[in-house]
Amino acid sequence: MLKFLWISFWGKSVKQRRSRMGYLFLLPSLFFVTLHFIIPTIYNIVLSFSEWHIIRPLEFVGFEKYIDVLTSDEFWEALSRTLYFTLLSVPITITSALIVALALYRIGPRKGSALVRAMYFAPVVASLTAVAYIWTWMFNPAYGLLNEILKFFYLAPIQWLNDINQVIPSLSIMYIWSRLGFDMLILMSGLTAISPDYYEAARIDGANRWHSFWNITLPLLNQQLVLVCVVEIMMALKVFELPYAATNGGPVNASRTLVMHIYETAFQWNRMDEAAVASLALFVIILIVTALQHFFLSRKIHY
Amino acid sequence: MSTVRLSNVSKSFGNLRVVSDVNLEISDGEFLVLLGPSGCGKSTTLRMIAGLEETSSGDILIDEKVINDDDPKDRNIAMVFQNYALYPHMSVRKNLAFGLKMRNMKTSTIAEKVNEVADMLQLSDLMERFPAQLSGGQRQRVAMGRAMVRTPKVFLFDEPLSNLDAVLRTELRSELKKLHMQLKTTSIYVTHDQVEAMTLADRIVVMKNGKIEQIGTPKEIFHNPKTLYVAKFIGNPQMNLHEMQVKKINNSIFLTASSLSIPIPKAVINRTNTSYLKDGATISMGIRPTDIFINNAGNKKGAFKAKMILTEMLGAETLIEFGIEDLNFKAIVEDDYGISSGDLFEVGMNFEKIHIFEDTT
Amino acid sequence: MIISFPDKKKRRIYKENFLYIIMMIFGFLMLVPLIWVVLTAFKTEPEIAKLPITWLPESFLNFDNFVQMFAEQPFGRYFFNSITVAVISLISSTAIAVLAGYAFAKIEFKFKEFFFLLILSVFMIPAEVMVLPKYLMMAQIGWVNSYLGLAFPDLFTAFGVYLFRQFMSGIPDTYIDAARIDGASEIKILWHVILPLIKPALAAFIIIKFMFSWNQFLWPLVIGQKQDMFTVTVGLVAFSGQWYNQWNLIAAATVLSIIPMLLIFVLLQKHLVQGLVMSGTKG
């Protein structure tokens, strides 16, 4: 390979000069891939096997930090909370996005339909920090809009973010609200790409709407569905802004997620080594999700 | 003014050899046409001359200087593409000026040259339009203008007329011819259309599977095709071709198939490679449809009994299809004398115009 | 059969109209939290504590909350920081991605597939995973509390490389051939021929990138530790922490932090949507 690069760089022919330009154009990207991913990954792994001190250099301690982290309740609680949040949020987000996408697709382009689509999509542009505050105010037990509505229907007020058991579902509501539009958009783009011929053919074959949905829409939407699943799972697994801004992990750590755990371990308790182990755990989980995506996408059916 | 020479040029893509050992010399001011079906390597040859593809081996010389390793921009050539490749985001004026601008020419000089070419090609009224707003013929003219404006040493044309409709193609073909007569720039033109090749070329290079089949003037190629392939490729309707046996009787040579026997005149033998005219050998006999006529003068000598299969009125001429024994022939005749299919009649052949090829179909 | 046909069609139209109204209602409900926060931003402290709730503020000209916000914390500075970081990362990531995209789409060289896969796999790894080692790297070269440090993870986006490669692959090679013969170098081809042809992708990328950059939180929180290096999102959190339960103020700050994105959303919705779809359909 080195010999080849050498020839490619110093060769004189048109083709060699052109491929030299190719490498040259690629160089900045490769530089940043190294700087953003390769070095940090190595650094992180090294860190996870070390004892970190603010001033002194790293000290190799083997699996000590792994044992520390993997035996700590805090880590497992943060992880299980994050998984709970993910399992709660992602299916609802995607199902409702699919319903909205199907409905908007059914309605078709007509006067004002772009505006209706924009309504569902608008929350996407707000940062998650802003989302956290918008909803904390909505959830406010005393003056919030939601309890006011409950009161209107003679229902008991809910403590929302202030209740250990309700805080994660409440964060899920925020998350679903802010992510629905994006998924809907992706699913819509998939729906509009499906040729109407398939539906016509199915109708002629005597399929009803339900059959069409299961046998045409869903299989042909496979790629977009897998995609939103992966994006949402990743977004949910790394959720940080919502609990950080809305509850600061409270009440009594009931909303302390994995990334929040990493953040606090590293930057508030200055235990970089343990945070590195936790980061690697997140990394591995995300790798698994990515691998699953490849598995599902490779089964992509070609029509 | 310039010459172009290709010396043992080959090109492979992986294991696929698309051009092999092409030797070619194009003299100054010549209009050379590379002719062949798609996939015969003619476009690749042109792109190698342009510098868009690299040669796998061999040398390309312009004015006897090897330019293998020169970038296209340093070869001082211009190229007209099949789909014109006009930059869609630039006006006609900017399209014409682009090549000059890239060579850091003075703005005033650029404007002058662009206007000059625009006048020549009647593009002056279209200068501010964008390619999408032009008709096919206009786009073609702009593409020509873009090549001309730089006054390059060599023009390269890659099927420039094949995206146009028939009428426009004929019109632009003659325009192109006039332009070449006026500019006298060395030109290499790639096409699969034999009529284009015939009308435009000083010399035609017929290519097949990456190899040169024959080089010659349009007349040579038409009247004296060297191979069966060239014979088949040139001429419309195609040359009549039949497998026949060589029979030597005394000093005369006959070609026979079933009971049909055709005497071969000396003139034909003289221009044919006689090494394969052995007694009993199987060869291909060819005769162009225009060299066959209906014999109604009662001249028995050299006439054959034929049975009409089909007559097609083409306008000034008639295309007839008929059988002699079990061999079918096509001929272009001025008059079918009212012979209709199934009728028996007599045909004559211009034996001097018979072609003999070693390989068989 | 023949008679029932128009009936069926009419029923379908009724159904679709009904569905449309339902979707409008739900769409409006999606907007309620946004509307609510905007309304709150114009209310006074006594107003937000009023029960039962009042919907509309007493005056839409009550900008006190915004005035107080700017008086308490340097939000102008936060905006300046966010914009600076966004601009730095936009310029850098666009330039780098365009170059690499062109190389991948239109230049032949060895190990192209390998390099592309490398960049694509990087695309899948969320930045959050790398925050810690990246922070330590920044600390070592002294980029903490600097604009370059803030922009660092955004200087390059693998998504851009992918997007531009996709777009440039769609440009016919003959344009490039023609430009090469016209005497343009690779850089000039890129500038004069390719870039004008990928304007839609450029617009979409720039908007999406701006949005991601503007909405970033964890990284600026970690790296911008001094108040004068806070970005808008970090500033919003800091401000809200300071004025806990002063919801009229927090609402005002929240609204202000969203305004640039809302403007982009309203003005450039087409490009934004296009960009998001492109960022999503990466498979």
PDB file of N, CA, C and O in Angstrom, chain A residues 12-18, chain B residues 51-52 54 68-71:
ATOM      1  N   LYS A  12       3.820  10.567 -12.995  1.00  0.00           N
ATOM      2  CA  LYS A  12       3.772  11.740 -13.854  1.00  0.00           C
ATOM      3  C   LYS A  12       2.591  11.742 -14.797  1.00  0.00           C
ATOM      4  O   LYS A  12       2.274  12.760 -15.386  1.00  0.00           O
ATOM      5  N   SER A  13       1.960  10.577 -14.975  1.00  0.00           N
ATOM      6  CA  SER A  13       0.939  10.528 -16.010  1.00  0.00           C
ATOM      7  C   SER A  13      -0.320  11.278 -15.574  1.00  0.00           C
ATOM      8  O   SER A  13      -0.479  11.624 -14.412  1.00  0.00           O
ATOM      9  N   VAL A  14      -1.163  11.530 -16.553  1.00  0.00           N
ATOM     10  CA  VAL A  14      -2.399  12.279 -16.297  1.00  0.00           C
ATOM     11  C   VAL A  14      -3.194  11.609 -15.182  1.00  0.00           C
ATOM     12  O   VAL A  14      -3.652  12.253 -14.244  1.00  0.00           O
ATOM     13  N   LYS A  15      -3.324  10.284 -15.319  1.00  0.00           N
ATOM     14  CA  LYS A  15      -4.143   9.543 -14.360  1.00  0.00           C
ATOM     15  C   LYS A  15      -3.544   9.636 -12.963  1.00  0.00           C
ATOM     16  O   LYS A  15      -4.254   9.833 -11.979  1.00  0.00           O
ATOM     17  N   GLN A  16      -2.234   9.488 -12.892  1.00  0.00           N
ATOM     18  CA  GLN A  16      -1.589   9.544 -11.585  1.00  0.00           C
ATOM     19  C   GLN A  16      -1.707  10.925 -10.964  1.00  0.00           C
ATOM     20  O   GLN A  16      -1.935  11.065  -9.772  1.00  0.00           O
ATOM     21  N   ARG A  17      -1.565  11.945 -11.815  1.00  0.00           N
ATOM     22  CA  ARG A  17      -1.710  13.298 -11.280  1.00  0.00           C
ATOM     23  C   ARG A  17      -3.134  13.533 -10.772  1.00  0.00           C
ATOM     24  O   ARG A  17      -3.358  14.155  -9.765  1.00  0.00           O
ATOM     25  N   ARG A  18      -4.093  12.978 -11.550  1.00  0.00           N
ATOM     26  CA  ARG A  18      -5.483  13.179 -11.156  1.00  0.00           C
ATOM     27  C   ARG A  18      -5.779  12.457  -9.844  1.00  0.00           C
ATOM     28  O   ARG A  18      -6.452  12.988  -8.970  1.00  0.00           O
TER      29      ARG A  18
ATOM     30  N   GLY B  51      -7.027  13.201 -23.994  1.00  0.00           N
ATOM     31  CA  GLY B  51      -6.384  13.198 -22.681  1.00  0.00           C
ATOM     32  C   GLY B  51      -7.369  12.925 -21.572  1.00  0.00           C
ATOM     33  O   GLY B  51      -7.042  13.062 -20.398  1.00  0.00           O
ATOM     34  N   LEU B  52      -8.601  12.546 -21.935  1.00  0.00           N
ATOM     35  CA  LEU B  52      -9.597  12.225 -20.904  1.00  0.00           C
ATOM     36  C   LEU B  52      -9.408  10.802 -20.409  1.00  0.00           C
ATOM     37  O   LEU B  52      -9.788  10.461 -19.307  1.00  0.00           O
ATOM     38  N   GLU B  54      -6.366   7.637 -20.273  1.00  0.00           N
ATOM     39  CA  GLU B  54      -4.937   7.428 -20.414  1.00  0.00           C
ATOM     40  C   GLU B  54      -4.706   6.238 -21.327  1.00  0.00           C
ATOM     41  O   GLU B  54      -5.486   5.301 -21.330  1.00  0.00           O
ATOM     42  N   ASN B  68       1.422  11.987 -24.291  1.00  0.00           N
ATOM     43  CA  ASN B  68       0.765  11.020 -23.398  1.00  0.00           C
ATOM     44  C   ASN B  68       0.496  11.580 -22.010  1.00  0.00           C
ATOM     45  O   ASN B  68      -0.543  11.335 -21.422  1.00  0.00           O
ATOM     46  N   ASP B  69       1.480  12.268 -21.471  1.00  0.00           N
ATOM     47  CA  ASP B  69       1.380  12.702 -20.079  1.00  0.00           C
ATOM     48  C   ASP B  69       0.912  14.139 -19.937  1.00  0.00           C
ATOM     49  O   ASP B  69       0.972  14.710 -18.851  1.00  0.00           O
ATOM     50  N   ASP B  70       0.481  14.744 -21.042  1.00  0.00           N
ATOM     51  CA  ASP B  70      -0.023  16.113 -20.925  1.00  0.00           C
ATOM     52  C   ASP B  70      -1.480  16.090 -20.486  1.00  0.00           C
ATOM     53  O   ASP B  70      -2.244  15.223 -20.882  1.00  0.00           O
ATOM     54  N   ASP B  71      -1.850  17.047 -19.680  1.00  0.00           N
ATOM     55  CA  ASP B  71      -3.259  17.224 -19.328  1.00  0.00           C
ATOM     56  C   ASP B  71      -4.017  17.674 -20.568  1.00  0.00           C
ATOM     57  O   ASP B  71      -3.423  18.269 -21.467  1.00  0.00           O
TER      58      ASP B  71
END
